[in-house]
PDB file of C-alpha atoms in Angstrom:
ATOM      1  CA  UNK A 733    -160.640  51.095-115.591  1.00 70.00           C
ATOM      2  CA  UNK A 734    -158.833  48.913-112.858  1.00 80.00           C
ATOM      3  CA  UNK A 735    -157.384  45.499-113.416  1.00 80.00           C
ATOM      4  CA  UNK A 736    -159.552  44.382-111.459  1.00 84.00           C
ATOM      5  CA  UNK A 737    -162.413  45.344-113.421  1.00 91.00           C
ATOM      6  CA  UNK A 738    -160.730  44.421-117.100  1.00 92.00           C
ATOM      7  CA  UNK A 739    -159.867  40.911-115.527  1.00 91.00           C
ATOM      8  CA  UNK A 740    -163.620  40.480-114.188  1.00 92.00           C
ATOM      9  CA  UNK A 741    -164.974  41.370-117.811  1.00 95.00           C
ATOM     10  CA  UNK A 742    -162.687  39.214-119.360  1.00 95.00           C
ATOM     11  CA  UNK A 743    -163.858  36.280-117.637  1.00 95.00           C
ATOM     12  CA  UNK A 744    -167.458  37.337-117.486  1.00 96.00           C
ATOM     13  CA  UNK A 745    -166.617  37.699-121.184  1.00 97.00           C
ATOM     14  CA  UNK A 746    -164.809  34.151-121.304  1.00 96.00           C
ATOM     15  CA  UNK A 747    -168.446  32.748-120.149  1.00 97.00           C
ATOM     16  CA  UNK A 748    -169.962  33.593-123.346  1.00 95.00           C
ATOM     17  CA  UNK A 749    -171.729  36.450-122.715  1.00 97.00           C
ATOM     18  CA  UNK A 750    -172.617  38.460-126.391  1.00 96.00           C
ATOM     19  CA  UNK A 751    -172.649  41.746-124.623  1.00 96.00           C
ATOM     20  CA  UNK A 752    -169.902  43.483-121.478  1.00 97.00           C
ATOM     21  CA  UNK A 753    -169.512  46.952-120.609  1.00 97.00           C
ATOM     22  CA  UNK A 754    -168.105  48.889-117.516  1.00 97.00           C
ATOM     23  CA  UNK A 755    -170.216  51.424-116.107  1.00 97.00           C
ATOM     24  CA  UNK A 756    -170.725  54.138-114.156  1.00 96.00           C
ATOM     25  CA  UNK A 757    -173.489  54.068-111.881  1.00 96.00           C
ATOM     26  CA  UNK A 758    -174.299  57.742-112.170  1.00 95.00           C
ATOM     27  CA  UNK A 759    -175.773  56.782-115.771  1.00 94.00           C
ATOM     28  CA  UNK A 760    -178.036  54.410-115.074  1.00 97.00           C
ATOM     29  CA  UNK A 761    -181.733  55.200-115.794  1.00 97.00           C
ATOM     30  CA  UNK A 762    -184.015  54.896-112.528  1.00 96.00           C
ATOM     31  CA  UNK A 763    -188.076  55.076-113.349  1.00 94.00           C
ATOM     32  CA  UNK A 764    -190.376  53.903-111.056  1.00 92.00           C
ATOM     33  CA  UNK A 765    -192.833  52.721-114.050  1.00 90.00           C
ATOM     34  CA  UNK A 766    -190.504  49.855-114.788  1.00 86.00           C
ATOM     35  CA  UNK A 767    -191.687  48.386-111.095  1.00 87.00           C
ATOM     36  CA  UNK A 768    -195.676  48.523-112.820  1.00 86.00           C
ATOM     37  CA  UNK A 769    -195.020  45.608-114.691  1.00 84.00           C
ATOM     38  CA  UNK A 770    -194.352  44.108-111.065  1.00 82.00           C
ATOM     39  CA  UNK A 771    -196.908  45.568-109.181  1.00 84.00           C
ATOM     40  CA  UNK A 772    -199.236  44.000-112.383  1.00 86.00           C
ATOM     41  CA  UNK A 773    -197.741  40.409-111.236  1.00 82.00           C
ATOM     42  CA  UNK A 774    -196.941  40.345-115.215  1.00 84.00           C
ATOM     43  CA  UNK A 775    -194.669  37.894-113.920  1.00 82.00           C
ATOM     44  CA  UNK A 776    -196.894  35.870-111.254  1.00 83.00           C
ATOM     45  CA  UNK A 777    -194.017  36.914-108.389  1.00 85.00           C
ATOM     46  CA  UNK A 778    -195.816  40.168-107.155  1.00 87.00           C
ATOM     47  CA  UNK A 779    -195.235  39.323-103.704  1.00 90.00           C
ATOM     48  CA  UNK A 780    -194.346  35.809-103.724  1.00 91.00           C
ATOM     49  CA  UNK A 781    -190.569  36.185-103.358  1.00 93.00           C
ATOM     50  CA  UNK A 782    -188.255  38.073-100.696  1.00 94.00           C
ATOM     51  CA  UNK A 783    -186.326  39.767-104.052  1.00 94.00           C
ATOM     52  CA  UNK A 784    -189.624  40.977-106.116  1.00 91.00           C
ATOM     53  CA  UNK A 785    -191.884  43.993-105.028  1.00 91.00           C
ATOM     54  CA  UNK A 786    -192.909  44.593-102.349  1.00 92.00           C
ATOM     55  CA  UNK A 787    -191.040  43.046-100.425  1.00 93.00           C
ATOM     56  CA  UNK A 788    -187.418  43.834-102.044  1.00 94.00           C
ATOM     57  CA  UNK A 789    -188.118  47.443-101.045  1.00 94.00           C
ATOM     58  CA  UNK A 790    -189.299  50.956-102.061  1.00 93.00           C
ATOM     59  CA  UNK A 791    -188.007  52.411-105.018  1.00 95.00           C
ATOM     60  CA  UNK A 792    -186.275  55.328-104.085  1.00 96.00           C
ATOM     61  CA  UNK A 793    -184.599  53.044-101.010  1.00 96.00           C
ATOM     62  CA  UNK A 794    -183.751  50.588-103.747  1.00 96.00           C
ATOM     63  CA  UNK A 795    -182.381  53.714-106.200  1.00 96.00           C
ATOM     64  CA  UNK A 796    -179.742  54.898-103.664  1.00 97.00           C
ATOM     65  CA  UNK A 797    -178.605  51.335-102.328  1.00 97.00           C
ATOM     66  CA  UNK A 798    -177.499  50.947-106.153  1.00 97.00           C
ATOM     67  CA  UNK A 799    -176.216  54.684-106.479  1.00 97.00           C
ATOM     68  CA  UNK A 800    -174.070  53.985-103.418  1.00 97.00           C
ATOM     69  CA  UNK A 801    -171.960  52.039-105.583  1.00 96.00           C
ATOM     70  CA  UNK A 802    -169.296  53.988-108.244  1.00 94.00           C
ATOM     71  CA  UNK A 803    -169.066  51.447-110.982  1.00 95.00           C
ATOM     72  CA  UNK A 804    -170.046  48.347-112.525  1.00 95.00           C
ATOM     73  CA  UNK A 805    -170.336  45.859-115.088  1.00 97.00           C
ATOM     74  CA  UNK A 806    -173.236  45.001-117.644  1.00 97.00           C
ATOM     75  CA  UNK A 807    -173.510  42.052-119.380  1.00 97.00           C
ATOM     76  CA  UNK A 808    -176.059  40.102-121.872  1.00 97.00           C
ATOM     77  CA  UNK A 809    -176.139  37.162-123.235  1.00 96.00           C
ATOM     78  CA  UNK A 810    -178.740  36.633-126.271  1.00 94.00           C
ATOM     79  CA  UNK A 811    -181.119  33.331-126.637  1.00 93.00           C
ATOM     80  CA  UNK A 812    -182.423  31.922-129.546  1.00 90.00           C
ATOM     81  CA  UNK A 813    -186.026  30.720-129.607  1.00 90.00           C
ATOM     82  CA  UNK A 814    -188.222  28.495-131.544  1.00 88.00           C
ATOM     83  CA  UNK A 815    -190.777  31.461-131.811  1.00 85.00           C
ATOM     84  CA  UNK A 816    -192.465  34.204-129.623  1.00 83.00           C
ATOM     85  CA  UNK A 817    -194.495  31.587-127.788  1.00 85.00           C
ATOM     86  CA  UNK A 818    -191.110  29.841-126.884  1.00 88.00           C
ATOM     87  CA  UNK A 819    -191.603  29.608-122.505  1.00 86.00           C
ATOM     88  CA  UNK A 820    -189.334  26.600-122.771  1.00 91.00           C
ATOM     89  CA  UNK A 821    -186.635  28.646-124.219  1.00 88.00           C
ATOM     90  CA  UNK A 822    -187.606  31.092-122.202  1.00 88.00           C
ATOM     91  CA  UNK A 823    -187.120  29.199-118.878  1.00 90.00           C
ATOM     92  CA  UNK A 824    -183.987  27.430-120.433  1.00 93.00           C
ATOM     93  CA  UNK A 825    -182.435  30.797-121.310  1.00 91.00           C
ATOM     94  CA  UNK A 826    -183.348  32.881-117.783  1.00 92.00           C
ATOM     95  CA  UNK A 827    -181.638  29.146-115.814  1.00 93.00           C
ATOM     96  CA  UNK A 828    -178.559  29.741-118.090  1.00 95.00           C
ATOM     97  CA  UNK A 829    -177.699  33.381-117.107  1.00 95.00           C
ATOM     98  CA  UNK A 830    -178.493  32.994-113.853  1.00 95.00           C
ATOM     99  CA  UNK A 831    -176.077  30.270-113.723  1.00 96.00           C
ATOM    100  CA  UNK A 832    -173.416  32.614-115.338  1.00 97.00           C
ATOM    101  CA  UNK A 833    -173.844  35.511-113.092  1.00 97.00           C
ATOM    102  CA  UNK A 834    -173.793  32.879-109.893  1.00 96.00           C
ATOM    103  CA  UNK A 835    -170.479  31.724-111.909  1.00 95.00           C
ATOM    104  CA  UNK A 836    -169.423  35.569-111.909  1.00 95.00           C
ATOM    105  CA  UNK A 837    -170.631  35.966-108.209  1.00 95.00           C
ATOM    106  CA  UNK A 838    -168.332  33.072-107.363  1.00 93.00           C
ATOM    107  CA  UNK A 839    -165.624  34.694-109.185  1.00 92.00           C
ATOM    108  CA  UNK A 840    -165.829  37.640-107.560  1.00 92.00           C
ATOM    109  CA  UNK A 841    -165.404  36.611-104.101  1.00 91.00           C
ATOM    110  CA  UNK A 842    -162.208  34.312-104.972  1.00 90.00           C
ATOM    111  CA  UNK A 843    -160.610  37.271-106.481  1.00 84.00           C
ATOM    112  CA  UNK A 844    -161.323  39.040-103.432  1.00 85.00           C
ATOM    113  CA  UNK A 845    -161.050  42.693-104.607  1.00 79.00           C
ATOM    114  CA  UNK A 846    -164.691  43.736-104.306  1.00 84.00           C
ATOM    115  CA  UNK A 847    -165.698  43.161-100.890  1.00 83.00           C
ATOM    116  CA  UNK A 848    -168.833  44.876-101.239  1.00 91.00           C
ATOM    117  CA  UNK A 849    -170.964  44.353-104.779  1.00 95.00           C
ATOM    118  CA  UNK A 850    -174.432  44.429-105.747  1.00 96.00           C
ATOM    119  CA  UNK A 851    -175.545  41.635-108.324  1.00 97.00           C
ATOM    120  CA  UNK A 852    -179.063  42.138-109.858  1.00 97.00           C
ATOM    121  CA  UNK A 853    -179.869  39.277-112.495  1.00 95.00           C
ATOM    122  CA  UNK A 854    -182.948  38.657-114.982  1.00 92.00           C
ATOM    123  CA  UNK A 855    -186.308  37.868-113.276  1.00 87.00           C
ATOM    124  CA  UNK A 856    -187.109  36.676-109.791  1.00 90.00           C
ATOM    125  CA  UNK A 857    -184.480  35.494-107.015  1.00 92.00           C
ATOM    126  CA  UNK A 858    -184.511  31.335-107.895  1.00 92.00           C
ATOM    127  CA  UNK A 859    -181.609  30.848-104.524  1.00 93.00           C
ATOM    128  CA  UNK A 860    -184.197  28.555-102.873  1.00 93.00           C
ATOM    129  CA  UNK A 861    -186.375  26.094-104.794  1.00 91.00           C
ATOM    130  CA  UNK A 862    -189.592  27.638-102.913  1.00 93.00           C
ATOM    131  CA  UNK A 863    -189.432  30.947-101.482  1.00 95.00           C
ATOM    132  CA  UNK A 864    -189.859  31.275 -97.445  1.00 96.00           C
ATOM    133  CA  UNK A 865    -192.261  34.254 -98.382  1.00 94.00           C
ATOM    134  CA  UNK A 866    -194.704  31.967 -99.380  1.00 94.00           C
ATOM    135  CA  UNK A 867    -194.444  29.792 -95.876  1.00 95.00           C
ATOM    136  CA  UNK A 868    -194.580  33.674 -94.189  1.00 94.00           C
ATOM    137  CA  UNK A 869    -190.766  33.065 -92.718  1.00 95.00           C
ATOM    138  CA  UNK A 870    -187.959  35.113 -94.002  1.00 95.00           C
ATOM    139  CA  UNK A 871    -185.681  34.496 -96.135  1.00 95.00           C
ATOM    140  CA  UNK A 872    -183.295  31.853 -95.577  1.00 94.00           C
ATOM    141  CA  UNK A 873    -180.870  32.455 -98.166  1.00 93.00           C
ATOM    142  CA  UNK A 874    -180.116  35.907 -97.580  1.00 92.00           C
ATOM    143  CA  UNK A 875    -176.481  36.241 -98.862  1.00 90.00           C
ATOM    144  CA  UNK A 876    -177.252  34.110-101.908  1.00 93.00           C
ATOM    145  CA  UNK A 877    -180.765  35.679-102.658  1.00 95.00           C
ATOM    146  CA  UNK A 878    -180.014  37.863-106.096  1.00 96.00           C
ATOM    147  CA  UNK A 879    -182.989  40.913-107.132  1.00 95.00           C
ATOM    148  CA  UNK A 880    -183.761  41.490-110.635  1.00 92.00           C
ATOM    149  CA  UNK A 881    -182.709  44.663-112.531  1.00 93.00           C
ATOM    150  CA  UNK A 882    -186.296  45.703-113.247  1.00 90.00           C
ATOM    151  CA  UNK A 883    -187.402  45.396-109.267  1.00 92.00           C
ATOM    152  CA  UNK A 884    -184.704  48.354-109.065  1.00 95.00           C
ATOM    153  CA  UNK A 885    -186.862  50.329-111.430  1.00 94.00           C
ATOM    154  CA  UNK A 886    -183.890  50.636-114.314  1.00 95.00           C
ATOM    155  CA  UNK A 887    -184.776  50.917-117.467  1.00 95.00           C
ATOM    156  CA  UNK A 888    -182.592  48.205-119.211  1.00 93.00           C
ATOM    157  CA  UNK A 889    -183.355  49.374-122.914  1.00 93.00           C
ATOM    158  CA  UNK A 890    -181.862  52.990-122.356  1.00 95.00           C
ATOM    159  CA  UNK A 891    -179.119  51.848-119.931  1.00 96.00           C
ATOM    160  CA  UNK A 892    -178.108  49.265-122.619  1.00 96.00           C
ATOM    161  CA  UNK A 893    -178.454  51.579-125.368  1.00 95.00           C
ATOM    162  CA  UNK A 894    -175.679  54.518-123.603  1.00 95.00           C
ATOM    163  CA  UNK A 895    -173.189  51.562-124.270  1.00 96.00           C
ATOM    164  CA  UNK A 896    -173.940  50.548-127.587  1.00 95.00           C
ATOM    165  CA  UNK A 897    -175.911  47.301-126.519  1.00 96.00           C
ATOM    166  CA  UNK A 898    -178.868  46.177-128.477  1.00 93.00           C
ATOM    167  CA  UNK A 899    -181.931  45.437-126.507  1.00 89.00           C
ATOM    168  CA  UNK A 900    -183.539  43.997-129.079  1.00 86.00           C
ATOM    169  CA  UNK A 901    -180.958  41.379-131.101  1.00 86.00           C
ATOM    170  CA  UNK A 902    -183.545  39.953-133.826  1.00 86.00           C
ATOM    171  CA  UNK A 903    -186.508  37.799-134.270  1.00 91.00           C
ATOM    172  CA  UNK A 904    -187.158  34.638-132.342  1.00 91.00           C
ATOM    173  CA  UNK A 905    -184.709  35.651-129.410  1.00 90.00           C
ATOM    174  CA  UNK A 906    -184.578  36.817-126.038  1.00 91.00           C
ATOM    175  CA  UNK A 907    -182.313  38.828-124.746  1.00 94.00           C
ATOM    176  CA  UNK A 908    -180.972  38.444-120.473  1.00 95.00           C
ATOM    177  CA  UNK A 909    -178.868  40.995-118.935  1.00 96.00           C
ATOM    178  CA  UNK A 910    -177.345  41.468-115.715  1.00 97.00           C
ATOM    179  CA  UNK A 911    -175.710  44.062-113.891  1.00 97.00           C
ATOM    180  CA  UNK A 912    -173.357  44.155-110.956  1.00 96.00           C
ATOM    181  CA  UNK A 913    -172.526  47.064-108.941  1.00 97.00           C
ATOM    182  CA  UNK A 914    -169.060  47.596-107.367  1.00 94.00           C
TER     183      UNK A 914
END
């Protein structure tokens, strides 16, 4: 592992994160079923922002943008909840990581090493309070706009579970994770 990298998870780590591992890219799981749950609008983003299906891209385009890159890092960060039915929590938890990742993003272009990285965060792209989708104009945050993991079709549980990350950390919590590709 590079300095680089070790002084990148140690900060990402210094954020609070409950989970950090470096990773190869050549192990991470690809399966198009994890874009159903999009294509279902499980979510209610199916084609309401520039980062969710359809518009992020095909699959297999999306599968070798992400195996372009070598490496990476992949971190969670566990949420408590008042119960299953939580979508306060929920919300308050998904706002939280995103904010650490953007803090990580940030990070990453001060230290200047990685020129080229690919973040991909929990749940829609939240850059711009509405999307320009919506107004039919494109995007207008394009370097800040952020994909989720699951629009790439990985399978977070298995990817998680190669480096000894649970997916599932108890009852009452929710569990975000984020990956970034170097």
């Amino acid at each position: 592992m590079s300095s680089g990298i070790a002084d990148l998870m140690s900060y990402i780590k210094s954020l609070g994160v409950d989970h950090c591992a470096h990773i190869r890219t050549q192990d991470i799981p690809f399966n198009i079923d994890f874009r159903k749950p999009c294509e279902q609008n499980v979510c209610g983003n199916y084609q309401k922002n520039w980062m969710c299906p359809p518009a992020v891209g095909d699959f297999e385009e999306l599968r070798q943008k992400a195996l372009y890159y070598q490496e990476g890092i992949l971190f969670q960060k566990v949420y408590q909840l008042e119960d299953s039915f939580d979508l306060e929590g929920m919300q308050e938890g998904t706002a939280e990581h995103t904010k650490i990742l953007l803090n990580v993003i940030t990070k990453l272009r001060e230290m200047g090493l990685f020129k080229d990285f690919l973040p991909l965060n929990v749940g829609p792209c939240t850059a711009c309070e509405r999307c320009s989708i919506l107004d039919g104009d494109e995007c207008r945050s394009p370097d800040a706009a952020i994909a989720s993991v699951e629009s790439y079709g990985i399978d977070v549980t298995n990817l998680l579970k190669q480096y000894g990350i649970p997916y599932n950390n108890g009852k009452n919590t929710m569990s975000c994770v984020s990956l970034i590709l170097i």
